[in-house]
């Protein structure tokens, strides 16, 4: 057996131990290939209007993920080398120089890396069709080529291979240097042995709970402006609170349990709690980081999901009708053109109406009673408004306006940039309170931005029109037609004719593309993140296995049965996964609540996507907990008798 | 052949705040082919001492001569060679690799080596037969008993024909029968192959197999007993001596 043979033999024998390490590599490669391939897929996103957008989006995210994955892989490699300390120590003891051991690890590392790269790419290629199809479907399907070709994306393949090759070399060099520097005695000595007991502190426990609770409290605020300003504060409170909780707070709780004789002397609790305490302590930083980041990931996906599923509703609110346009100079033949296009596509017109809006000068007050802004606004009667709404894409209860009362509708930009308008003075010096038309009662975006529309009852309308100068009358035509959700050809013909009209389908499509991509990327990244953190916990726990063996040998000596030992191991490991999981879900619940306030997602039921994310998250963590427990049991118990 | 001169070891904690002097100046000599036990209370520095001799750790001051060459002055490469060519280790916790069969574990030092030794299957046969593990060589460590594992570790220690065997509580994990077998084996190695043995032990029965017992206390050499008659007599002598220590030794 030469050194080279030994490396091979080692890999073969360690195959089981490599399992998770290999998995991490395969999984990283798979993710990166998929992202690069999606970003370079001219072949199936080719007929999408702006596929440069996707290219840059996917590639940017690919690089971001790559950046994170580097540290992930490096960390995992470190844990992996650490778990093989004994082997390395023996090699060194039998006179193999550190340089040679380092070289051996380097070669080994490179070999596993290449192997993992190969498998990862194969998976990436196999599943690309599936993922690409999924992506296209999320984007709204029919607008794009729906059959994603089964093809190897050479550009993605090249970038992925080169980057990972560089990674493996760098990481290999790191472990080479580490081994080269390490002293023999350090390799033989167990880590953290005799670590001193932390008492934890009541003060820090209470402080951590207070910090987290106040973070939650602020997050429940209903005012989006206040909440937006406090986002950083909330994050800070919760992050610090979480960290203190895991470093010190939880220790107090465990200490209390430990001291309570009634509790601790029953069954295996002493063993379970003391080990759990140690694990939480030595991984406190990592566990708190995982908790906070998981909560953020869940929140992002839940919001992205909510926004995505409201795309259609938003598009309807924005467009109001399938087609609308302002009848101004140069639009005289629009009516005919639109009719022709619809006829050509075999779509019958469902409704077609023209509405007049009277334009007049007003002076409006915002916040202060002394200062008024000169402006022009449109005016219609409540009857007309209700008629318009009745035929529109959305369903709303009719609006009833009392005499001498005005409702005001302001287009998006006005609301967010300025204070709401409170009252209005007309040319004839008559003043009206302006009741805001709720966010849910829309008017068409055909007015574009910075427009306000006033709604009055018939009598008031007549009075205003009679006493004030009407600048002009704005006519808008509103059309609805069949099956407007599938209008890609209609849209392209409208664009070809250069008609400047507002189309529901265009809003819908752009919302689906923007939010669909957002949802896709957010979900993918969240998934990557969850799997990565779960596998980190796996490595963390298994890396001390060699040292823990003594502990279980001791249990042997006091006559613990195998079954009992398995149970103890399960009880010791499971909470390491469950603690961050539960706290993260609690954090996420409040984060989602505040995010929906800030981004105005009230109307969306975010509980569905949230529950879904909680489910997936729990599922992944439980699977990894199971794998961790199983391999731990297998290896620790195997070495004992 | 082995001579320690005023060997001291001070452990300094990582931040450098805590210092602990584990060995406070130890000097003694061991003759070629001697079988020496080292006894002493827990924490007295026995393992530390063995680590110095095995060059697993470095001394803080003092000198260790092997055949008149000072170990503490050797370079990394020379130390590697020294460990490989002259020393066999038997650890308290076996230190076998679970991924290798017993045979491979035993041959590991040779396989790994830029060692001069060729794989000597005759020697493997002979050693494993004597140790009573020749029939299980193709098993993995987790498939055999603790005593068999300990004997495998022992075989691994002698396969390279070391001049010195360093054993840290080799019987610590064994039942009395396995422990007796192992000790007989060590005695045999000592007598037949003329290997020098240094064995740390808590067990008076184990110590009685050796020619001489060194007692260490608080990092210093405290006393020594030399075997003059049969083992039983030596055994009693050690017990008597420990009694005078007033229970300081476990
Ligand atoms: N790496 C270290 N850092 C600091 N102190 C250490 C270290 N290793 C050992 N010590 C201390 O040095 C002293 C001697 O330790 P050593 O392991 O040599 O004892 P021992 O005689 O082998 O004990 P035992 O019989 O229990 O194995 C102990 O007090 C121990 O706490
Ligand atoms: Mg010791």
PDB file of C-alpha atoms in Angstrom, chain A residues 362-465:
ATOM      1  CA  UNK A 362     -58.873  73.418  -7.317  1.00  0.00           C
ATOM      2  CA  UNK A 363     -56.920  74.459  -4.361  1.00  0.00           C
ATOM      3  CA  UNK A 364     -56.224  71.688  -1.885  1.00  0.00           C
ATOM      4  CA  UNK A 365     -55.077  71.657   1.691  1.00  0.00           C
ATOM      5  CA  UNK A 366     -52.704  69.087   3.007  1.00  0.00           C
ATOM      6  CA  UNK A 367     -51.879  69.051   6.682  1.00  0.00           C
ATOM      7  CA  UNK A 368     -52.078  72.778   7.138  1.00  0.00           C
ATOM      8  CA  UNK A 369     -55.133  74.988   6.873  1.00  0.00           C
ATOM      9  CA  UNK A 370     -53.205  78.012   5.773  1.00  0.00           C
ATOM     10  CA  UNK A 371     -51.397  76.759   2.774  1.00  0.00           C
ATOM     11  CA  UNK A 372     -53.147  75.458  -0.289  1.00  0.00           C
ATOM     12  CA  UNK A 373     -51.713  73.889  -3.417  1.00  0.00           C
ATOM     13  CA  UNK A 374     -52.995  74.925  -6.817  1.00  0.00           C
ATOM     14  CA  UNK A 375     -53.976  71.902  -8.812  1.00  0.00           C
ATOM     15  CA  UNK A 376     -56.264  70.512 -11.451  1.00  0.00           C
ATOM     16  CA  UNK A 377     -58.595  67.628 -10.740  1.00  0.00           C
ATOM     17  CA  UNK A 378     -61.203  65.560 -12.503  1.00  0.00           C
ATOM     18  CA  UNK A 379     -64.799  65.349 -11.438  1.00  0.00           C
ATOM     19  CA  UNK A 380     -67.469  62.702 -12.036  1.00  0.00           C
ATOM     20  CA  UNK A 381     -70.791  61.804 -10.458  1.00  0.00           C
ATOM     21  CA  UNK A 382     -71.183  58.877  -8.131  1.00  0.00           C
ATOM     22  CA  UNK A 383     -73.617  57.310 -10.571  1.00  0.00           C
ATOM     23  CA  UNK A 384     -71.038  57.401 -13.323  1.00  0.00           C
ATOM     24  CA  UNK A 385     -68.399  56.080 -10.989  1.00  0.00           C
ATOM     25  CA  UNK A 386     -70.586  53.199  -9.877  1.00  0.00           C
ATOM     26  CA  UNK A 387     -71.432  52.414 -13.456  1.00  0.00           C
ATOM     27  CA  UNK A 388     -67.768  52.402 -14.337  1.00  0.00           C
ATOM     28  CA  UNK A 389     -66.950  50.093 -11.439  1.00  0.00           C
ATOM     29  CA  UNK A 390     -69.857  47.822 -12.220  1.00  0.00           C
ATOM     30  CA  UNK A 391     -68.495  47.015 -15.654  1.00  0.00           C
ATOM     31  CA  UNK A 392     -64.867  46.904 -14.598  1.00  0.00           C
ATOM     32  CA  UNK A 393     -62.686  43.870 -13.822  1.00  0.00           C
ATOM     33  CA  UNK A 394     -63.111  44.303 -10.109  1.00  0.00           C
ATOM     34  CA  UNK A 395     -66.120  43.920  -7.879  1.00  0.00           C
ATOM     35  CA  UNK A 396     -66.915  46.648  -5.413  1.00  0.00           C
ATOM     36  CA  UNK A 397     -69.996  47.780  -3.599  1.00  0.00           C
ATOM     37  CA  UNK A 398     -71.494  50.905  -5.133  1.00  0.00           C
ATOM     38  CA  UNK A 399     -70.369  54.150  -3.605  1.00  0.00           C
ATOM     39  CA  UNK A 400     -72.968  56.445  -2.174  1.00  0.00           C
ATOM     40  CA  UNK A 401     -72.027  60.107  -1.870  1.00  0.00           C
ATOM     41  CA  UNK A 402     -74.114  62.503   0.196  1.00  0.00           C
ATOM     42  CA  UNK A 403     -74.988  65.931  -1.063  1.00  0.00           C
ATOM     43  CA  UNK A 404     -72.280  68.558  -0.579  1.00  0.00           C
ATOM     44  CA  UNK A 405     -69.743  65.851   0.032  1.00  0.00           C
ATOM     45  CA  UNK A 406     -66.740  64.883  -2.054  1.00  0.00           C
ATOM     46  CA  UNK A 407     -64.788  61.693  -2.288  1.00  0.00           C
ATOM     47  CA  UNK A 408     -61.273  61.952  -3.573  1.00  0.00           C
ATOM     48  CA  UNK A 409     -59.208  59.355  -5.365  1.00  0.00           C
ATOM     49  CA  UNK A 410     -55.513  59.938  -5.748  1.00  0.00           C
ATOM     50  CA  UNK A 411     -53.253  57.911  -7.984  1.00  0.00           C
ATOM     51  CA  UNK A 412     -50.441  55.949  -6.365  1.00  0.00           C
ATOM     52  CA  UNK A 413     -47.630  58.454  -6.460  1.00  0.00           C
ATOM     53  CA  UNK A 414     -49.630  61.183  -4.781  1.00  0.00           C
ATOM     54  CA  UNK A 415     -50.385  59.126  -1.738  1.00  0.00           C
ATOM     55  CA  UNK A 416     -46.883  58.068  -0.989  1.00  0.00           C
ATOM     56  CA  UNK A 417     -45.052  61.301  -1.695  1.00  0.00           C
ATOM     57  CA  UNK A 418     -47.428  63.758  -0.086  1.00  0.00           C
ATOM     58  CA  UNK A 419     -49.686  63.992   2.861  1.00  0.00           C
ATOM     59  CA  UNK A 420     -53.267  63.079   2.102  1.00  0.00           C
ATOM     60  CA  UNK A 421     -55.486  65.880   0.877  1.00  0.00           C
ATOM     61  CA  UNK A 422     -57.880  66.942   3.576  1.00  0.00           C
ATOM     62  CA  UNK A 423     -60.042  69.600   2.058  1.00  0.00           C
ATOM     63  CA  UNK A 424     -60.600  71.351  -1.216  1.00  0.00           C
ATOM     64  CA  UNK A 425     -61.504  74.883  -2.219  1.00  0.00           C
ATOM     65  CA  UNK A 426     -62.911  75.512  -5.650  1.00  0.00           C
ATOM     66  CA  UNK A 427     -62.739  78.603  -7.820  1.00  0.00           C
ATOM     67  CA  UNK A 428     -66.026  79.849  -6.435  1.00  0.00           C
ATOM     68  CA  UNK A 429     -64.515  79.717  -2.933  1.00  0.00           C
ATOM     69  CA  UNK A 430     -66.752  76.867  -1.861  1.00  0.00           C
ATOM     70  CA  UNK A 431     -64.910  74.427   0.369  1.00  0.00           C
ATOM     71  CA  UNK A 432     -65.468  70.689   0.720  1.00  0.00           C
ATOM     72  CA  UNK A 433     -64.036  68.083   3.013  1.00  0.00           C
ATOM     73  CA  UNK A 434     -62.349  65.489   0.864  1.00  0.00           C
ATOM     74  CA  UNK A 435     -63.075  61.970   2.011  1.00  0.00           C
ATOM     75  CA  UNK A 436     -60.398  59.616   0.776  1.00  0.00           C
ATOM     76  CA  UNK A 437     -61.621  56.826  -1.407  1.00  0.00           C
ATOM     77  CA  UNK A 438     -60.104  53.761   0.240  1.00  0.00           C
ATOM     78  CA  UNK A 439     -57.156  51.978  -1.250  1.00  0.00           C
ATOM     79  CA  UNK A 440     -59.488  49.232  -2.286  1.00  0.00           C
ATOM     80  CA  UNK A 441     -61.637  51.489  -4.454  1.00  0.00           C
ATOM     81  CA  UNK A 442     -59.587  52.076  -7.560  1.00  0.00           C
ATOM     82  CA  UNK A 443     -59.729  54.171 -10.622  1.00  0.00           C
ATOM     83  CA  UNK A 444     -57.892  53.341 -13.795  1.00  0.00           C
ATOM     84  CA  UNK A 445     -54.235  53.966 -14.135  1.00  0.00           C
ATOM     85  CA  UNK A 446     -54.994  55.507 -17.476  1.00  0.00           C
ATOM     86  CA  UNK A 447     -54.757  58.761 -15.556  1.00  0.00           C
ATOM     87  CA  UNK A 448     -51.126  57.943 -14.814  1.00  0.00           C
ATOM     88  CA  UNK A 449     -49.587  59.559 -11.822  1.00  0.00           C
ATOM     89  CA  UNK A 450     -50.292  62.685  -9.852  1.00  0.00           C
ATOM     90  CA  UNK A 451     -53.911  62.821 -10.794  1.00  0.00           C
ATOM     91  CA  UNK A 452     -56.806  63.181  -8.469  1.00  0.00           C
ATOM     92  CA  UNK A 453     -60.427  62.436  -9.211  1.00  0.00           C
ATOM     93  CA  UNK A 454     -63.315  63.878  -7.236  1.00  0.00           C
ATOM     94  CA  UNK A 455     -66.611  62.069  -6.925  1.00  0.00           C
ATOM     95  CA  UNK A 456     -69.789  63.973  -6.149  1.00  0.00           C
ATOM     96  CA  UNK A 457     -73.483  63.214  -6.165  1.00  0.00           C
ATOM     97  CA  UNK A 458     -75.580  64.497  -9.065  1.00  0.00           C
ATOM     98  CA  UNK A 459     -76.809  67.682  -7.369  1.00  0.00           C
ATOM     99  CA  UNK A 460     -73.422  68.723  -6.098  1.00  0.00           C
ATOM    100  CA  UNK A 461     -71.916  67.913  -9.460  1.00  0.00           C
ATOM    101  CA  UNK A 462     -74.349  70.173 -11.238  1.00  0.00           C
ATOM    102  CA  UNK A 463     -73.727  72.941  -8.735  1.00  0.00           C
ATOM    103  CA  UNK A 464     -69.953  72.732  -9.169  1.00  0.00           C
ATOM    104  CA  UNK A 465     -70.122  72.578 -12.936  1.00  0.00           C
TER     105      UNK A 465
END
